[in-house]
PDB file of C-alpha atoms in Angstrom:
ATOM      1  CA  ASP A   1      52.529  87.783  92.726  1.00  0.00           C
ATOM      2  CA  TYR A   2      54.156  90.354  95.213  1.00  0.00           C
ATOM      3  CA  ALA A   3      51.418  90.310  96.906  1.00  0.00           C
ATOM      4  CA  ASP A   4      52.364  86.887  98.627  1.00  0.00           C
ATOM      5  CA  LYS A   5      55.554  89.117 100.199  1.00  0.00           C
ATOM      6  CA  ILE A   6      53.088  91.206 101.996  1.00  0.00           C
ATOM      7  CA  GLU A   7      51.738  87.861 104.100  1.00  0.00           C
ATOM      8  CA  MET A   8      55.021  87.996 105.993  1.00  0.00           C
ATOM      9  CA  ILE A   9      52.988  89.985 108.787  1.00  0.00           C
ATOM     10  CA  ASN A  10      50.930  86.506 109.801  1.00  0.00           C
ATOM     11  CA  SER A  11      54.953  85.478 111.385  1.00  0.00           C
ATOM     12  CA  PRO A  12      53.807  84.277 114.981  1.00  0.00           C
ATOM     13  CA  TYR A  13      56.973  86.186 116.132  1.00  0.00           C
ATOM     14  CA  GLU A  14      57.053  89.110 117.919  1.00  0.00           C
ATOM     15  CA  ARG A  15      60.258  90.350 116.269  1.00  0.00           C
ATOM     16  CA  THR A  16      60.828  89.152 112.632  1.00  0.00           C
ATOM     17  CA  ILE A  17      63.551  89.046 109.542  1.00  0.00           C
ATOM     18  CA  PHE A  18      61.714  88.521 106.124  1.00  0.00           C
ATOM     19  CA  ILE A  19      64.398  87.581 103.434  1.00  0.00           C
ATOM     20  CA  ASP A  20      63.585  86.184 100.213  1.00  0.00           C
ATOM     21  CA  THR A  21      64.464  82.614  98.872  1.00  0.00           C
ATOM     22  CA  ASP A  22      67.098  83.861  96.660  1.00  0.00           C
ATOM     23  CA  THR A  23      68.958  84.762  99.749  1.00  0.00           C
ATOM     24  CA  ILE A  24      71.456  83.181 101.988  1.00  0.00           C
ATOM     25  CA  CYS A  25      72.521  83.606 105.970  1.00  0.00           C
ATOM     26  CA  VAL A  26      76.579  83.241 106.058  1.00  0.00           C
ATOM     27  CA  ASP A  27      76.835  85.081 109.291  1.00  0.00           C
ATOM     28  CA  PRO A  28      74.523  85.518 112.559  1.00  0.00           C
ATOM     29  CA  ILE A  29      72.416  88.443 112.087  1.00  0.00           C
ATOM     30  CA  TYR A  30      71.202  88.704 115.896  1.00  0.00           C
ATOM     31  CA  GLU A  31      72.193  92.816 115.540  1.00  0.00           C
ATOM     32  CA  LEU A  32      69.186  92.914 113.264  1.00  0.00           C
ATOM     33  CA  PHE A  33      66.746  91.547 115.444  1.00  0.00           C
ATOM     34  CA  ASP A  34      67.985  93.889 118.310  1.00  0.00           C
ATOM     35  CA  LEU A  35      67.809  97.130 116.572  1.00  0.00           C
ATOM     36  CA  LEU A  36      63.746  95.473 116.405  1.00  0.00           C
ATOM     37  CA  LEU A  37      64.404  96.490 120.155  1.00  0.00           C
ATOM     38  CA  ASN A  38      64.542 100.300 119.255  1.00  0.00           C
ATOM     39  CA  CYS A  39      62.597 100.859 116.230  1.00  0.00           C
ATOM     40  CA  ASP A  40      59.742  99.661 114.262  1.00  0.00           C
ATOM     41  CA  MET A  41      61.184  98.217 111.234  1.00  0.00           C
ATOM     42  CA  VAL A  42      64.236  97.679 109.701  1.00  0.00           C
ATOM     43  CA  VAL A  43      64.722  97.797 105.508  1.00  0.00           C
ATOM     44  CA  HIS A  44      67.544  98.132 102.976  1.00  0.00           C
ATOM     45  CA  GLN A  45      67.982 100.983 100.660  1.00  0.00           C
ATOM     46  CA  ASN A  46      67.631  99.463  97.073  1.00  0.00           C
ATOM     47  CA  ALA A  47      70.675 101.039  95.150  1.00  0.00           C
ATOM     48  CA  GLU A  48      68.783  99.951  91.439  1.00  0.00           C
ATOM     49  CA  GLY A  49      66.273 102.650  91.462  1.00  0.00           C
ATOM     50  CA  TYR A  50      63.729 100.206  89.329  1.00  0.00           C
ATOM     51  CA  GLU A  51      61.086 102.578  89.568  1.00  0.00           C
ATOM     52  CA  TYR A  52      62.477 105.922  90.626  1.00  0.00           C
ATOM     53  CA  GLU A  53      60.486 107.705  87.124  1.00  0.00           C
ATOM     54  CA  TYR A  54      57.504 107.262  89.470  1.00  0.00           C
ATOM     55  CA  TRP A  55      58.170 110.089  91.912  1.00  0.00           C
ATOM     56  CA  ASN A  56      55.462 112.220  90.717  1.00  0.00           C
ATOM     57  CA  TYR A  57      52.733 110.034  92.709  1.00  0.00           C
ATOM     58  CA  ASN A  58      52.964 111.622  95.788  1.00  0.00           C
ATOM     59  CA  LEU A  59      56.285 111.074  96.372  1.00  0.00           C
ATOM     60  CA  ASN A  60      59.573 112.838  96.783  1.00  0.00           C
ATOM     61  CA  MET A  61      62.462 112.394  94.495  1.00  0.00           C
ATOM     62  CA  ALA A  62      65.034 111.903  96.623  1.00  0.00           C
ATOM     63  CA  MET A  63      62.726 109.330  98.949  1.00  0.00           C
ATOM     64  CA  PRO A  64      64.931 105.911  97.838  1.00  0.00           C
ATOM     65  CA  GLU A  65      63.950 102.779  97.250  1.00  0.00           C
ATOM     66  CA  PHE A  66      64.309 100.179  99.519  1.00  0.00           C
ATOM     67  CA  ASN A  67      64.795  96.233  98.951  1.00  0.00           C
ATOM     68  CA  THR A  68      62.001  94.438 100.191  1.00  0.00           C
ATOM     69  CA  GLY A  69      63.765  91.155  99.431  1.00  0.00           C
ATOM     70  CA  LEU A  70      64.794  91.801 103.374  1.00  0.00           C
ATOM     71  CA  ILE A  71      62.328  93.779 106.020  1.00  0.00           C
ATOM     72  CA  GLY A  72      62.602  93.297 109.874  1.00  0.00           C
ATOM     73  CA  PHE A  73      59.874  94.276 111.555  1.00  0.00           C
ATOM     74  CA  VAL A  74      57.846  93.905 114.977  1.00  0.00           C
ATOM     75  CA  LYS A  75      54.164  92.550 116.084  1.00  0.00           C
ATOM     76  CA  SER A  76      52.279  95.763 116.956  1.00  0.00           C
ATOM     77  CA  ALA A  77      48.755  97.148 116.171  1.00  0.00           C
ATOM     78  CA  LEU A  78      50.522  99.838 114.309  1.00  0.00           C
ATOM     79  CA  ILE A  79      52.987  97.539 111.961  1.00  0.00           C
ATOM     80  CA  GLN A  80      49.939  95.093 111.648  1.00  0.00           C
ATOM     81  CA  LYS A  81      46.773  97.451 111.153  1.00  0.00           C
ATOM     82  CA  ARG A  82      48.162 100.206 109.527  1.00  0.00           C
ATOM     83  CA  PHE A  83      51.236  98.946 107.834  1.00  0.00           C
ATOM     84  CA  PHE A  84      50.309  95.903 106.286  1.00  0.00           C
ATOM     85  CA  GLU A  85      46.852  96.995 105.377  1.00  0.00           C
ATOM     86  CA  GLU A  86      48.058 100.381 103.582  1.00  0.00           C
ATOM     87  CA  TRP A  87      50.591  98.304 101.737  1.00  0.00           C
ATOM     88  CA  THR A  88      48.113  96.150 100.477  1.00  0.00           C
ATOM     89  CA  ARG A  89      45.669  98.738  99.660  1.00  0.00           C
ATOM     90  CA  LEU A  90      48.452 100.584  98.006  1.00  0.00           C
ATOM     91  CA  TYR A  91      49.824  97.633  96.353  1.00  0.00           C
ATOM     92  CA  ASP A  92      45.889  96.813  94.835  1.00  0.00           C
ATOM     93  CA  GLN A  93      46.027 100.338  93.806  1.00  0.00           C
ATOM     94  CA  TYR A  94      49.010 100.521  91.848  1.00  0.00           C
ATOM     95  CA  LYS A  95      48.701  97.512  90.121  1.00  0.00           C
ATOM     96  CA  TYR A  96      47.849  98.785  86.425  1.00  0.00           C
ATOM     97  CA  LEU A  97      51.442 100.023  86.489  1.00  0.00           C
ATOM     98  CA  LYS A  98      52.838  96.669  86.632  1.00  0.00           C
ATOM     99  CA  LEU A  99      55.381  97.444  88.668  1.00  0.00           C
ATOM    100  CA  THR A 100      57.196  95.238  91.770  1.00  0.00           C
ATOM    101  CA  ASP A 101      55.901  96.050  95.561  1.00  0.00           C
ATOM    102  CA  GLN A 102      58.933  98.067  96.077  1.00  0.00           C
ATOM    103  CA  PHE A 103      57.026 101.044  94.495  1.00  0.00           C
ATOM    104  CA  SER A 104      53.878 100.808  96.802  1.00  0.00           C
ATOM    105  CA  PHE A 105      56.268  99.980  99.641  1.00  0.00           C
ATOM    106  CA  ARG A 106      58.210 103.356  98.570  1.00  0.00           C
ATOM    107  CA  LEU A 107      55.449 105.343  98.884  1.00  0.00           C
ATOM    108  CA  LEU A 108      53.953 103.955 101.889  1.00  0.00           C
ATOM    109  CA  MET A 109      57.410 104.813 103.759  1.00  0.00           C
ATOM    110  CA  TYR A 110      57.779 108.076 102.315  1.00  0.00           C
ATOM    111  CA  HIS A 111      54.563 108.775 103.995  1.00  0.00           C
ATOM    112  CA  THR A 112      54.488 106.693 107.731  1.00  0.00           C
ATOM    113  CA  SER A 113      55.005 107.582 110.908  1.00  0.00           C
ATOM    114  CA  ILE A 114      56.707 104.906 111.829  1.00  0.00           C
ATOM    115  CA  ARG A 115      60.301 104.725 113.292  1.00  0.00           C
ATOM    116  CA  TYR A 116      62.709 102.404 110.743  1.00  0.00           C
ATOM    117  CA  CYS A 117      66.313 102.195 110.517  1.00  0.00           C
ATOM    118  CA  TRP A 118      68.100 101.315 107.009  1.00  0.00           C
ATOM    119  CA  ILE A 119      70.470  99.230 107.773  1.00  0.00           C
ATOM    120  CA  PRO A 120      73.796  98.650 105.486  1.00  0.00           C
ATOM    121  CA  ASN A 121      74.483  96.552 102.366  1.00  0.00           C
ATOM    122  CA  ALA A 122      76.439  94.054 104.548  1.00  0.00           C
ATOM    123  CA  TYR A 123      73.064  92.996 105.403  1.00  0.00           C
ATOM    124  CA  ASN A 124      71.179  92.589 101.672  1.00  0.00           C
ATOM    125  CA  PHE A 125      74.449  92.625  99.779  1.00  0.00           C
ATOM    126  CA  MET A 126      73.150  92.220  96.290  1.00  0.00           C
ATOM    127  CA  ILE A 127      74.369  90.208  93.443  1.00  0.00           C
ATOM    128  CA  TYR A 128      73.313  92.100  90.572  1.00  0.00           C
ATOM    129  CA  PHE A 129      75.322  94.921  90.097  1.00  0.00           C
ATOM    130  CA  PRO A 130      78.210  96.659  91.609  1.00  0.00           C
ATOM    131  CA  ASN A 131      77.886  96.552  95.338  1.00  0.00           C
ATOM    132  CA  TYR A 132      80.398  97.093  98.131  1.00  0.00           C
ATOM    133  CA  THR A 133      80.742  96.152 102.239  1.00  0.00           C
ATOM    134  CA  SER A 134      83.108  97.584 104.838  1.00  0.00           C
ATOM    135  CA  LEU A 135      81.749  95.011 107.341  1.00  0.00           C
ATOM    136  CA  LYS A 136      81.552  91.638 106.867  1.00  0.00           C
ATOM    137  CA  ALA A 137      78.499  90.614 104.996  1.00  0.00           C
ATOM    138  CA  LYS A 138      76.336  88.396 105.867  1.00  0.00           C
ATOM    139  CA  ILE A 139      73.473  88.333 103.827  1.00  0.00           C
ATOM    140  CA  ILE A 140      73.667  87.440  99.921  1.00  0.00           C
ATOM    141  CA  HIS A 141      71.116  88.032  97.995  1.00  0.00           C
ATOM    142  CA  GLY A 142      70.581  87.334  94.051  1.00  0.00           C
ATOM    143  CA  ARG A 143      70.740  84.541  91.390  1.00  0.00           C
ATOM    144  CA  PRO A 144      71.915  82.417  90.216  1.00  0.00           C
ATOM    145  CA  PHE A 145      71.334  80.526  93.996  1.00  0.00           C
ATOM    146  CA  SER A 146      74.222  78.351  93.348  1.00  0.00           C
ATOM    147  CA  HIS A 147      77.226  81.432  93.134  1.00  0.00           C
ATOM    148  CA  LEU A 148      75.988  82.271  96.068  1.00  0.00           C
ATOM    149  CA  GLU A 149      78.116  80.871  98.916  1.00  0.00           C
ATOM    150  CA  GLU A 150      81.189  81.539  96.321  1.00  0.00           C
ATOM    151  CA  ILE A 151      80.437  84.828  96.156  1.00  0.00           C
ATOM    152  CA  ALA A 152      80.542  85.252 100.188  1.00  0.00           C
ATOM    153  CA  LEU A 153      83.630  83.753 100.422  1.00  0.00           C
ATOM    154  CA  LYS A 154      85.288  85.998  97.943  1.00  0.00           C
ATOM    155  CA  ILE A 155      83.746  89.350  99.949  1.00  0.00           C
ATOM    156  CA  ASN A 156      84.227  88.563 103.151  1.00  0.00           C
ATOM    157  CA  ASP A 157      88.018  86.966 102.543  1.00  0.00           C
ATOM    158  CA  VAL A 158      89.994  90.137 103.958  1.00  0.00           C
ATOM    159  CA  SER A 159      93.405  88.057 103.424  1.00  0.00           C
ATOM    160  CA  LYS A 160      94.100  90.756 100.641  1.00  0.00           C
ATOM    161  CA  LEU A 161      93.375  94.283 102.555  1.00  0.00           C
ATOM    162  CA  LYS A 162      96.352  96.708 103.059  1.00  0.00           C
ATOM    163  CA  HIS A 163      95.209 100.013 103.608  1.00  0.00           C
ATOM    164  CA  SER A 164      91.481  99.979 103.724  1.00  0.00           C
ATOM    165  CA  TRP A 165      88.893  97.319 104.621  1.00  0.00           C
ATOM    166  CA  HIS A 166      86.385  98.549 101.588  1.00  0.00           C
ATOM    167  CA  ARG A 167      85.326  95.704  99.006  1.00  0.00           C
ATOM    168  CA  ALA A 168      83.541  96.050  96.302  1.00  0.00           C
ATOM    169  CA  TYR A 169      82.157  93.004  93.766  1.00  0.00           C
ATOM    170  CA  PHE A 170      81.609  93.567  89.904  1.00  0.00           C
ATOM    171  CA  PRO A 171      79.454  91.074  88.774  1.00  0.00           C
ATOM    172  CA  GLU A 172      80.224  91.434  85.287  1.00  0.00           C
ATOM    173  CA  LEU A 173      83.870  90.317  86.489  1.00  0.00           C
ATOM    174  CA  ASN A 174      82.838  87.903  89.487  1.00  0.00           C
ATOM    175  CA  SER A 175      85.259  89.234  91.441  1.00  0.00           C
ATOM    176  CA  VAL A 176      86.332  91.633  94.243  1.00  0.00           C
ATOM    177  CA  VAL A 177      88.130  94.285  94.146  1.00  0.00           C
ATOM    178  CA  TYR A 178      89.793  94.442  98.169  1.00  0.00           C
ATOM    179  CA  ASP A 179      92.575  96.990  98.296  1.00  0.00           C
ATOM    180  CA  TYR A 180      90.442 100.460  96.862  1.00  0.00           C
ATOM    181  CA  LEU A 181      93.777 102.453  98.399  1.00  0.00           C
ATOM    182  CA  ASN A 182      95.758 101.077  95.930  1.00  0.00           C
ATOM    183  CA  LEU A 183      93.707 100.294  93.421  1.00  0.00           C
ATOM    184  CA  ARG A 184      92.930 104.246  93.646  1.00  0.00           C
ATOM    185  CA  ASP A 185      96.778 105.057  93.743  1.00  0.00           C
ATOM    186  CA  SER A 186      97.775 103.331  90.572  1.00  0.00           C
ATOM    187  CA  PHE A 187      95.372 105.601  88.499  1.00  0.00           C
ATOM    188  CA  SER A 188      96.704 108.456  89.817  1.00  0.00           C
TER     189      SER A 188
END
């Protein structure tokens, strides 16, 4: 049940980075902990948009979804009492829609007053759909779990770069486009 994820609030630490079990860290992520010195929560915008059609539930269509497979938070009364309790309430309230926890999280983020920071794809690099990064991917997220290290090696290989440091991953091909500028020029 997605509600189990909300139990992350029981972390005993002052600053917590929660990651799903289908992720690997391939590089230190101390920057995320440092961000939590200046904000209450760090989150990653979801590219899929699985539940965008539910915008009419007191949401603005332009409000993005967030991937709850990676959430960083500080332990405080505001977070503990207000945010996580409200997330639980909203999740239970909309359970009949048979949606993921990301819908209730999105709804809550739209109405929250906590300070949050969006993090780049490199800190939650999803492999289910085409994705890109300009930074070294530090957390790879997806299934099958056995392919994550291989994908990390491919997406973080910058030896083929000539003009650009942007890299795009295409799961259908299990390949990386390393040099966007050369690729673009070949279609001109």
